[in-house]
Amino acid sequence: MQVVINVSKKRFKRAVDRNVIKRRTREVYRLQKQLQLYSSLTDSSKLLLLSVQFIGKQIYDYSFFEKRMTGVFKKLVPLIGISQVEEANGDS
């Protein structure tokens, strides 16, 4: 499992602002990955690359990031399960 977190330099000129957003995103991912994401991954031999692109125009508080990451995991987990079933059946 690899994660890429990207914040646009065009929207946030100051590195301090970009780093705050990336730190909050990383922390939310770190705390929620075990409960919501890893528990649904049954085949550990597969590589999963997750890219998170922040496209907001302002810096939000931690609770906003937490709520959005939860939503992302809820949408991602069923998609991962579907691809695992297709690969087990030989459909790709």
Coordinates of C-alpha atoms in Angstrom, one line a residue, residues 52-85:
V52 CA -4.9 12.0 -2.7
Q53 CA -5.1 15.4 -4.5
F54 CA -6.3 18.3 -2.3
I55 CA -8.2 20.7 -4.5
G56 CA -9.8 23.0 -1.9
K57 CA -9.2 26.8 -1.8
Q58 CA -8.8 27.2 1.9
I59 CA -7.2 25.3 4.8
Y60 CA -9.8 23.3 6.7
D61 CA -9.6 22.0 10.2
Y62 CA -8.8 18.4 11.1
S63 CA -12.5 17.3 11.5
F64 CA -13.1 18.2 7.8
F65 CA -10.2 16.0 6.7
E66 CA -11.4 13.2 8.9
K67 CA -14.9 13.3 7.5
R68 CA -13.7 13.3 3.9
M69 CA -11.2 10.5 4.3
T70 CA -13.9 8.4 5.9
G71 CA -16.1 9.0 2.9
V72 CA -13.2 8.1 0.5
F73 CA -12.6 4.8 2.3
K74 CA -16.3 3.9 2.3
K75 CA -16.3 4.4 -1.5
L76 CA -13.0 2.7 -2.1
V77 CA -13.5 -0.5 0.0
P78 CA -16.4 -1.9 -2.2
L79 CA -14.4 -1.2 -5.3
I80 CA -11.4 -3.1 -4.0
G81 CA -13.7 -6.0 -3.1
I82 CA -15.2 -6.1 -6.6
S83 CA -11.8 -6.3 -8.2
Q84 CA -10.6 -9.1 -5.9
V85 CA -13.7 -11.2 -6.7

